[in-house]
Amino acid sequence: MAQIINKKICLLGEYGAGKTSMIRRFVFDLFSDDYITTIGVKVTEKVLPPIERENKLQQFRFMIWDIAGSEEGKIKHENYWMGASGALIVTDLCRPKTFSCTSSLIEKFLALNNNPPIVIVGNKTDLIPLTELNSLETTLQEMAHTYRCPALLTSAKTGQQVEESFIRLAQCMME
Amino acid sequence: MSKNRDLINVTNDQAFEQLKALLLSDDWKNFSEIRDQVESLAKEVHDKDQLIEMLDPIIADLLDRKIHESRSEMAEALAPIMGDAIKRQIEDAKEDMVDALYPIIGRMVTKAINEAMKKLIEEINSRIQQAANTRFMIFVKSKVFKIQPAEVVLADGVLFCLEELFLIEKKSGLLIGYQSQNNDQSEKNAHILGGMLTAIRQFVNDAFAKDEKSNLIEIQHEDHNIRIDTARYTVLAAVYRGISPHDFQDNLHGLHHRIHNRYYRRLRDFKGETSEFQGVSPVMKRLFQKYRHHGSNNK
Ligand SMILES: Nc1nc2c(ncn2[C@@H]2O[C@H](COP(=O)(O)OP(=O)(O)OP(=O)(O)O)[C@@H](O)[C@H]2O)c(=O)[nH]1
Ligand SMILES: [Mg+2]
């Protein structure tokens, strides 16, 4: 049996990007979402399926800190970033204007935590017309290239690529 | 001749007076009345007491009307004056104020304490009802010492019940060790509880702490308490019910200190591998054994 390793990871991104929606159906949950508005964070748990890498089987228990989003680039709640082994950075594909705020968020997070692995996701694909999707993905891939991390397109509504994003983060942690 | 003239003069004067009296008698009366009034008014205005007596009802009416018309404005206008006046009064007569307030405050405090005691006794009595197997001993003791059952419970510390212990990495909130009084499935929730406890602790420290060294020590919720002991790399949190014995804080701290010392290096390099800390659980278990006889629900 694979040995379970516990990791704290953060869900970061502008307000309304879909962080809470992404994990809602996917994690083990004990507390009400009210905590996100009152203290700015809620912790949930996800034990990922075992991952094999170079003949090694590894299983992660992610303690997911869903942190209230920032508004117009004003970063807050950095004290909740402490001790994180990684982060899922959630951007809203419907608001490409917020991408630059996301970049500064990423830079601050990496600096504060000694460059842990991150995964960027462009969320709400279900709302984007196919004709626009390509250029948005290109923008996102450029951002991912800057930070040398993967980027994925997700939909919290349909569940598309949600679990995959977390697995990608786990894989990055094994490298 | 001169006599005649005199006579004429006299008659003239008389006639004039008569004429005057005839023409002005009413005015004359009015005039003397007015003069009397002016004199008495002058006296009243100069005499402060009389003036006050005179104006008192008018001013009272006026104030009454004004206050009714614009209550808040009046309050605003009077507040600073009243405040100053009261302050000065208190400065001038501190002793008097204390004497005056003492019985009132004293009564209030007594009432609050009485109510708190009543609640406590009620609580204890209901606990005694629940704890059927300790009940007999309490009954015996209360008979032997001729005291109320609730007092026996207080004296024995039966109220105290250690339920869970969490050893948590301070920064990440990851669970390193966990023990509960009845090894049930509550461990399932322990990881999230440890994380949320850390989040709340960080929130409180961030929002209220004056300096880096101050730490949240206790969280209370209804009859549950969480006592938190903080070290360099870890936090040891104890969930308990009731009133903790006097030595509990010391024992909790002692346990934490021992664990922290023994695992210092591994804690410093901690990357989420809890398997390195398997020796922690038995050590934590000892605290439960120590307080087993305090619990009202150890079966
Ligand atoms: N159609 C669609 N709507 C989404 C998707 N993800 C989130 N939403 C909606 O977007 C809104 C915001 O989502 P949340 O999950 O609350 O966003 P958040 O990032 O947690 O926001 P904060 O907690 O304020 O930082 C909600 O109305 C969601 O229903 C998605 O993939 N597709
Ligand atoms: Mg949210």
mmCIF file of C-alpha atoms in Angstrom, chain B residues 22-298:
data_model
loop_
_atom_site.group_PDB
_atom_site.id
_atom_site.type_symbol
_atom_site.label_atom_id
_atom_site.label_comp_id
_atom_site.label_asym_id
_atom_site.label_seq_id
_atom_site.Cartn_x
_atom_site.Cartn_y
_atom_site.Cartn_z
ATOM 1 C CA LEU B 22 -61.870 117.559 37.324
ATOM 2 C CA LEU B 23 -59.949 116.954 34.102
ATOM 3 C CA LEU B 24 -57.139 114.598 35.182
ATOM 4 C CA SER B 25 -58.469 112.633 38.131
ATOM 5 C CA ASP B 26 -58.627 109.355 36.129
ATOM 6 C CA ASP B 27 -55.181 109.848 34.632
ATOM 7 C CA TRP B 28 -53.861 110.747 38.002
ATOM 8 C CA LYS B 29 -55.067 107.530 39.443
ATOM 9 C CA ASN B 30 -53.584 105.611 36.536
ATOM 10 C CA PHE B 31 -50.318 107.439 36.914
ATOM 11 C CA SER B 32 -49.924 106.640 40.559
ATOM 12 C CA GLU B 33 -50.795 103.025 39.846
ATOM 13 C CA ILE B 34 -48.160 102.916 37.097
ATOM 14 C CA ARG B 35 -45.641 104.529 39.382
ATOM 15 C CA ASP B 36 -46.307 101.924 42.029
ATOM 16 C CA GLN B 37 -45.929 99.165 39.463
ATOM 17 C CA VAL B 38 -42.655 100.568 38.087
ATOM 18 C CA GLU B 39 -41.297 100.885 41.582
ATOM 19 C CA SER B 40 -42.175 97.333 42.488
ATOM 20 C CA LEU B 41 -40.823 96.062 39.139
ATOM 21 C CA ALA B 42 -37.579 97.906 39.704
ATOM 22 C CA LYS B 43 -37.373 96.318 43.097
ATOM 23 C CA GLU B 44 -38.105 92.857 41.690
ATOM 24 C CA VAL B 45 -35.532 93.157 38.908
ATOM 25 C CA HIS B 46 -32.868 94.261 41.356
ATOM 26 C CA ASP B 47 -33.826 91.562 43.848
ATOM 27 C CA LYS B 48 -32.402 88.334 42.410
ATOM 28 C CA ASP B 49 -34.609 86.029 44.420
ATOM 29 C CA GLN B 50 -37.763 87.743 43.368
ATOM 30 C CA LEU B 51 -36.661 87.797 39.719
ATOM 31 C CA ILE B 52 -36.050 84.069 39.762
ATOM 32 C CA GLU B 53 -39.414 83.451 41.342
ATOM 33 C CA MET B 54 -41.014 85.491 38.620
ATOM 34 C CA LEU B 55 -39.222 83.965 35.629
ATOM 35 C CA ASP B 56 -39.158 80.414 36.901
ATOM 36 C CA PRO B 57 -42.513 79.242 35.520
ATOM 37 C CA ILE B 58 -41.919 80.934 32.156
ATOM 38 C CA ILE B 59 -38.485 79.462 31.630
ATOM 39 C CA ALA B 60 -39.679 76.078 32.724
ATOM 40 C CA ASP B 61 -42.462 76.231 30.151
ATOM 41 C CA LEU B 62 -40.105 77.469 27.483
ATOM 42 C CA LEU B 63 -37.571 74.700 28.136
ATOM 43 C CA ASP B 64 -40.313 72.146 28.163
ATOM 44 C CA ARG B 65 -41.525 73.280 24.771
ATOM 45 C CA LYS B 66 -38.014 73.529 23.326
ATOM 46 C CA ILE B 67 -37.104 70.067 24.495
ATOM 47 C CA HIS B 68 -40.230 68.649 22.960
ATOM 48 C CA GLU B 69 -39.542 70.386 19.689
ATOM 49 C CA SER B 70 -35.925 69.362 19.272
ATOM 50 C CA ARG B 71 -34.962 66.722 21.734
ATOM 51 C CA SER B 72 -31.781 65.572 20.018
ATOM 52 C CA GLU B 73 -30.443 69.084 19.542
ATOM 53 C CA MET B 74 -30.929 69.800 23.208
ATOM 54 C CA ALA B 75 -29.195 66.608 24.182
ATOM 55 C CA GLU B 76 -26.310 67.462 21.922
ATOM 56 C CA ALA B 77 -26.045 70.916 23.394
ATOM 57 C CA LEU B 78 -26.290 69.768 26.991
ATOM 58 C CA ALA B 79 -24.152 66.650 26.814
ATOM 59 C CA PRO B 80 -20.730 68.330 27.076
ATOM 60 C CA ILE B 81 -21.867 70.571 29.902
ATOM 61 C CA MET B 82 -23.446 67.720 31.807
ATOM 62 C CA GLY B 83 -20.401 65.552 31.203
ATOM 63 C CA ASP B 84 -18.107 68.222 32.593
ATOM 64 C CA ALA B 85 -20.374 68.865 35.512
ATOM 65 C CA ILE B 86 -20.561 65.204 36.437
ATOM 66 C CA LYS B 87 -16.823 64.837 36.036
ATOM 67 C CA ARG B 88 -16.226 67.781 38.326
ATOM 68 C CA GLN B 89 -18.725 66.450 40.833
ATOM 69 C CA ILE B 90 -16.942 63.131 40.918
ATOM 70 C CA GLU B 91 -13.543 64.826 41.251
ATOM 71 C CA ASP B 92 -14.831 66.959 44.100
ATOM 72 C CA ALA B 93 -16.568 64.213 45.953
ATOM 73 C CA LYS B 94 -14.961 60.914 45.139
ATOM 74 C CA GLU B 95 -15.634 59.447 48.523
ATOM 75 C CA ASP B 96 -19.271 60.458 48.381
ATOM 76 C CA MET B 97 -19.675 58.887 44.962
ATOM 77 C CA VAL B 98 -18.129 55.633 46.133
ATOM 78 C CA ASP B 99 -20.396 55.617 49.144
ATOM 79 C CA ALA B 100 -23.402 56.240 46.948
ATOM 80 C CA LEU B 101 -22.569 53.649 44.306
ATOM 81 C CA TYR B 102 -21.198 50.942 46.567
ATOM 82 C CA PRO B 103 -24.490 49.386 47.592
ATOM 83 C CA ILE B 104 -25.796 49.352 44.003
ATOM 84 C CA ILE B 105 -22.691 47.839 42.429
ATOM 85 C CA GLY B 106 -22.272 45.453 45.309
ATOM 86 C CA ARG B 107 -25.788 44.187 44.751
ATOM 87 C CA MET B 108 -25.173 43.808 41.020
ATOM 88 C CA VAL B 109 -22.016 41.777 41.530
ATOM 89 C CA THR B 110 -23.655 39.567 44.117
ATOM 90 C CA LYS B 111 -26.536 38.921 41.736
ATOM 91 C CA ALA B 112 -24.225 38.022 38.857
ATOM 92 C CA ILE B 113 -22.221 35.638 41.017
ATOM 93 C CA ASN B 114 -25.354 34.055 42.404
ATOM 94 C CA GLU B 115 -26.673 33.469 38.911
ATOM 95 C CA ALA B 116 -23.384 31.990 37.701
ATOM 96 C CA MET B 117 -23.207 29.702 40.725
ATOM 97 C CA LYS B 118 -26.795 28.630 40.204
ATOM 98 C CA LYS B 119 -26.062 27.731 36.579
ATOM 99 C CA LEU B 120 -22.937 25.833 37.589
ATOM 100 C CA ILE B 121 -24.774 23.835 40.240
ATOM 101 C CA GLU B 122 -27.583 23.068 37.771
ATOM 102 C CA GLU B 123 -25.028 21.946 35.220
ATOM 103 C CA ILE B 124 -23.311 19.712 37.749
ATOM 104 C CA ASN B 125 -26.569 18.207 38.889
ATOM 105 C CA SER B 126 -27.467 17.339 35.310
ATOM 106 C CA ARG B 127 -24.045 15.776 34.808
ATOM 107 C CA ILE B 128 -24.568 13.688 37.895
ATOM 108 C CA GLN B 129 -27.814 12.447 36.411
ATOM 109 C CA GLN B 130 -25.926 11.379 33.302
ATOM 110 C CA ALA B 131 -23.029 9.711 34.980
ATOM 111 C CA ALA B 132 -24.888 6.840 36.558
ATOM 112 C CA ASN B 133 -21.884 4.858 37.695
ATOM 113 C CA THR B 134 -20.145 7.682 39.494
ATOM 114 C CA ARG B 135 -23.414 8.694 41.036
ATOM 115 C CA PHE B 136 -23.302 6.104 43.769
ATOM 116 C CA MET B 137 -19.847 7.223 44.938
ATOM 117 C CA ILE B 138 -20.947 10.824 44.965
ATOM 118 C CA PHE B 139 -23.992 9.906 46.978
ATOM 119 C CA VAL B 140 -21.854 8.053 49.487
ATOM 120 C CA LYS B 141 -19.362 10.885 49.753
ATOM 121 C CA SER B 142 -22.036 13.498 50.138
ATOM 122 C CA LYS B 143 -23.577 11.458 52.976
ATOM 123 C CA VAL B 144 -20.241 10.840 54.656
ATOM 124 C CA PHE B 145 -19.123 14.470 54.477
ATOM 125 C CA LYS B 146 -22.641 15.885 54.852
ATOM 126 C CA ILE B 147 -22.352 18.126 51.774
ATOM 127 C CA GLN B 148 -24.355 18.559 48.582
ATOM 128 C CA PRO B 149 -23.630 16.097 45.742
ATOM 129 C CA ALA B 150 -22.652 18.988 43.481
ATOM 130 C CA GLU B 151 -19.973 20.036 45.931
ATOM 131 C CA VAL B 152 -18.486 16.560 45.895
ATOM 132 C CA VAL B 153 -18.272 16.761 42.128
ATOM 133 C CA LEU B 154 -16.591 20.146 42.318
ATOM 134 C CA ALA B 155 -14.082 18.897 44.838
ATOM 135 C CA ASP B 156 -13.274 15.757 42.853
ATOM 136 C CA GLY B 157 -12.909 17.503 39.524
ATOM 137 C CA VAL B 158 -15.195 14.847 38.028
ATOM 138 C CA LEU B 159 -16.374 17.574 35.669
ATOM 139 C CA PHE B 160 -13.141 17.445 33.725
ATOM 140 C CA CYS B 161 -12.988 15.216 30.708
ATOM 141 C CA LEU B 162 -10.083 15.196 28.257
ATOM 142 C CA GLU B 163 -11.507 14.186 24.897
ATOM 143 C CA GLU B 164 -8.954 14.784 22.133
ATOM 144 C CA LEU B 165 -5.353 15.801 21.607
ATOM 145 C CA PHE B 166 -4.038 17.272 18.348
ATOM 146 C CA LEU B 167 -0.370 17.758 17.564
ATOM 147 C CA ILE B 168 -0.220 20.160 14.641
ATOM 148 C CA GLU B 169 2.604 21.615 12.576
ATOM 149 C CA LYS B 170 2.437 25.291 13.337
ATOM 150 C CA LYS B 171 2.726 26.869 9.894
ATOM 151 C CA SER B 172 0.898 24.419 7.621
ATOM 152 C CA GLY B 173 -1.654 23.182 10.131
ATOM 153 C CA LEU B 174 -0.890 19.601 9.086
ATOM 154 C CA LEU B 175 -1.705 16.945 11.646
ATOM 155 C CA ILE B 176 1.327 15.164 13.082
ATOM 156 C CA GLY B 177 -0.255 13.245 15.921
ATOM 157 C CA TYR B 178 -3.745 12.578 17.208
ATOM 158 C CA GLN B 179 -5.296 10.780 20.162
ATOM 159 C CA SER B 180 -8.847 10.613 21.369
ATOM 160 C CA GLN B 181 -10.280 9.257 24.611
ATOM 161 C CA ASN B 182 -12.348 6.578 22.857
ATOM 162 C CA ASN B 183 -10.445 5.522 19.746
ATOM 163 C CA ASP B 184 -13.554 6.012 17.597
ATOM 164 C CA GLN B 185 -13.800 7.235 14.011
ATOM 165 C CA SER B 186 -13.382 10.885 15.032
ATOM 166 C CA GLU B 187 -9.858 10.584 13.647
ATOM 167 C CA LYS B 188 -11.511 10.813 10.255
ATOM 168 C CA ASN B 189 -12.163 14.494 10.935
ATOM 169 C CA ALA B 190 -8.901 15.192 12.730
ATOM 170 C CA HIS B 191 -6.996 16.458 9.676
ATOM 171 C CA ILE B 192 -9.609 19.066 8.826
ATOM 172 C CA LEU B 193 -10.068 20.033 12.471
ATOM 173 C CA GLY B 194 -6.322 20.513 12.815
ATOM 174 C CA GLY B 195 -6.278 22.673 9.707
ATOM 175 C CA MET B 196 -9.246 24.794 10.712
ATOM 176 C CA LEU B 197 -7.895 25.195 14.230
ATOM 177 C CA THR B 198 -4.687 26.503 12.692
ATOM 178 C CA ALA B 199 -6.610 28.870 10.417
ATOM 179 C CA ILE B 200 -8.632 30.241 13.334
ATOM 180 C CA ARG B 201 -5.504 30.569 15.452
ATOM 181 C CA GLN B 202 -3.738 32.477 12.683
ATOM 182 C CA PHE B 203 -6.816 34.627 12.148
ATOM 183 C CA VAL B 204 -7.022 35.569 15.822
ATOM 184 C CA ASN B 205 -3.296 36.210 16.078
ATOM 185 C CA ASP B 206 -3.405 38.358 12.973
ATOM 186 C CA ALA B 207 -6.474 40.306 14.017
ATOM 187 C CA PHE B 208 -5.880 40.833 17.718
ATOM 188 C CA ALA B 209 -2.345 39.992 18.769
ATOM 189 C CA LYS B 210 -0.271 42.995 19.756
ATOM 190 C CA ASP B 211 3.086 41.327 19.338
ATOM 191 C CA GLU B 212 4.521 38.219 17.715
ATOM 192 C CA LYS B 213 4.899 36.400 21.010
ATOM 193 C CA SER B 214 1.271 36.527 22.087
ATOM 194 C CA ASN B 215 -0.768 33.468 21.249
ATOM 195 C CA LEU B 216 -4.305 32.249 21.451
ATOM 196 C CA ILE B 217 -4.472 30.044 24.532
ATOM 197 C CA GLU B 218 -8.043 28.904 24.850
ATOM 198 C CA ILE B 219 -11.168 28.643 22.718
ATOM 199 C CA GLN B 220 -14.506 28.022 24.425
ATOM 200 C CA HIS B 221 -17.648 26.775 22.799
ATOM 201 C CA GLU B 222 -20.635 25.883 24.953
ATOM 202 C CA ASP B 223 -19.265 23.221 27.287
ATOM 203 C CA HIS B 224 -16.248 22.393 25.144
ATOM 204 C CA ASN B 225 -12.863 24.006 25.571
ATOM 205 C CA ILE B 226 -9.741 23.882 23.467
ATOM 206 C CA ARG B 227 -6.512 24.590 25.335
ATOM 207 C CA ILE B 228 -3.611 25.429 23.063
ATOM 208 C CA ASP B 229 0.066 25.085 23.897
ATOM 209 C CA THR B 230 2.459 26.644 21.403
ATOM 210 C CA ALA B 231 6.072 25.682 20.704
ATOM 211 C CA ARG B 232 8.508 26.665 17.963
ATOM 212 C CA TYR B 233 7.373 24.182 15.311
ATOM 213 C CA THR B 234 4.199 22.708 16.689
ATOM 214 C CA VAL B 235 0.963 23.415 18.495
ATOM 215 C CA LEU B 236 -0.566 20.957 20.931
ATOM 216 C CA ALA B 237 -4.312 21.412 21.287
ATOM 217 C CA ALA B 238 -6.386 19.662 23.943
ATOM 218 C CA VAL B 239 -10.155 19.418 23.619
ATOM 219 C CA TYR B 240 -11.860 18.911 26.971
ATOM 220 C CA ARG B 241 -15.078 19.442 28.833
ATOM 221 C CA GLY B 242 -15.570 20.943 32.251
ATOM 222 C CA ILE B 243 -13.148 22.644 34.574
ATOM 223 C CA SER B 244 -9.524 21.707 34.018
ATOM 224 C CA PRO B 245 -7.550 20.573 37.090
ATOM 225 C CA HIS B 246 -4.936 23.003 38.340
ATOM 226 C CA ASP B 247 -2.031 20.960 37.010
ATOM 227 C CA PHE B 248 -3.479 20.377 33.559
ATOM 228 C CA GLN B 249 -1.821 23.340 31.828
ATOM 229 C CA ASP B 250 1.555 22.319 33.245
ATOM 230 C CA ASN B 251 1.150 18.690 32.221
ATOM 231 C CA LEU B 252 0.020 19.653 28.733
ATOM 232 C CA HIS B 253 2.988 21.948 28.371
ATOM 233 C CA GLY B 254 5.352 19.298 29.789
ATOM 234 C CA LEU B 255 4.123 16.702 27.311
ATOM 235 C CA HIS B 256 4.467 19.123 24.423
ATOM 236 C CA HIS B 257 7.956 20.091 25.522
ATOM 237 C CA ARG B 258 9.082 16.441 25.648
ATOM 238 C CA ILE B 259 7.692 15.673 22.178
ATOM 239 C CA HIS B 260 9.144 18.851 20.725
ATOM 240 C CA ASN B 261 12.588 18.110 22.131
ATOM 241 C CA ARG B 262 12.662 14.515 21.030
ATOM 242 C CA TYR B 263 11.514 15.244 17.456
ATOM 243 C CA TYR B 264 13.095 18.653 17.066
ATOM 244 C CA ARG B 265 15.097 17.901 13.884
ATOM 245 C CA ARG B 266 12.305 16.019 12.183
ATOM 246 C CA LEU B 267 9.884 18.806 12.997
ATOM 247 C CA ARG B 268 12.238 21.387 11.593
ATOM 248 C CA ASP B 269 12.523 19.471 8.302
ATOM 249 C CA PHE B 270 8.884 18.377 8.240
ATOM 250 C CA LYS B 271 7.488 17.889 4.716
ATOM 251 C CA GLY B 272 4.245 16.134 5.494
ATOM 252 C CA GLU B 273 5.654 12.672 6.221
ATOM 253 C CA THR B 274 3.763 11.701 9.352
ATOM 254 C CA SER B 275 5.220 8.206 9.395
ATOM 255 C CA GLU B 276 8.304 9.669 11.047
ATOM 256 C CA PHE B 277 6.224 10.550 14.078
ATOM 257 C CA GLN B 278 4.641 7.218 14.906
ATOM 258 C CA GLY B 279 6.203 7.306 18.358
ATOM 259 C CA VAL B 280 4.212 10.389 19.265
ATOM 260 C CA SER B 281 0.839 8.727 19.778
ATOM 261 C CA PRO B 282 1.771 6.490 22.732
ATOM 262 C CA VAL B 283 3.305 9.496 24.479
ATOM 263 C CA MET B 284 0.122 11.493 23.934
ATOM 264 C CA LYS B 285 -1.934 8.591 25.238
ATOM 265 C CA ARG B 286 -0.285 8.945 28.612
ATOM 266 C CA LEU B 287 -2.013 12.238 29.250
ATOM 267 C CA PHE B 288 -5.370 10.498 28.867
ATOM 268 C CA GLN B 289 -4.288 7.830 31.338
ATOM 269 C CA LYS B 290 -3.246 10.484 33.795
ATOM 270 C CA TYR B 291 -6.666 12.111 33.788
ATOM 271 C CA ARG B 292 -8.767 8.995 33.343
ATOM 272 C CA HIS B 293 -10.197 9.154 36.840
ATOM 273 C CA HIS B 294 -11.321 12.705 36.351
ATOM 274 C CA GLY B 295 -13.677 11.897 33.486
ATOM 275 C CA SER B 296 -17.355 11.484 34.261
ATOM 276 C CA ASN B 297 -17.871 9.295 31.236
ATOM 277 C CA ASN B 298 -15.034 6.819 31.330
#
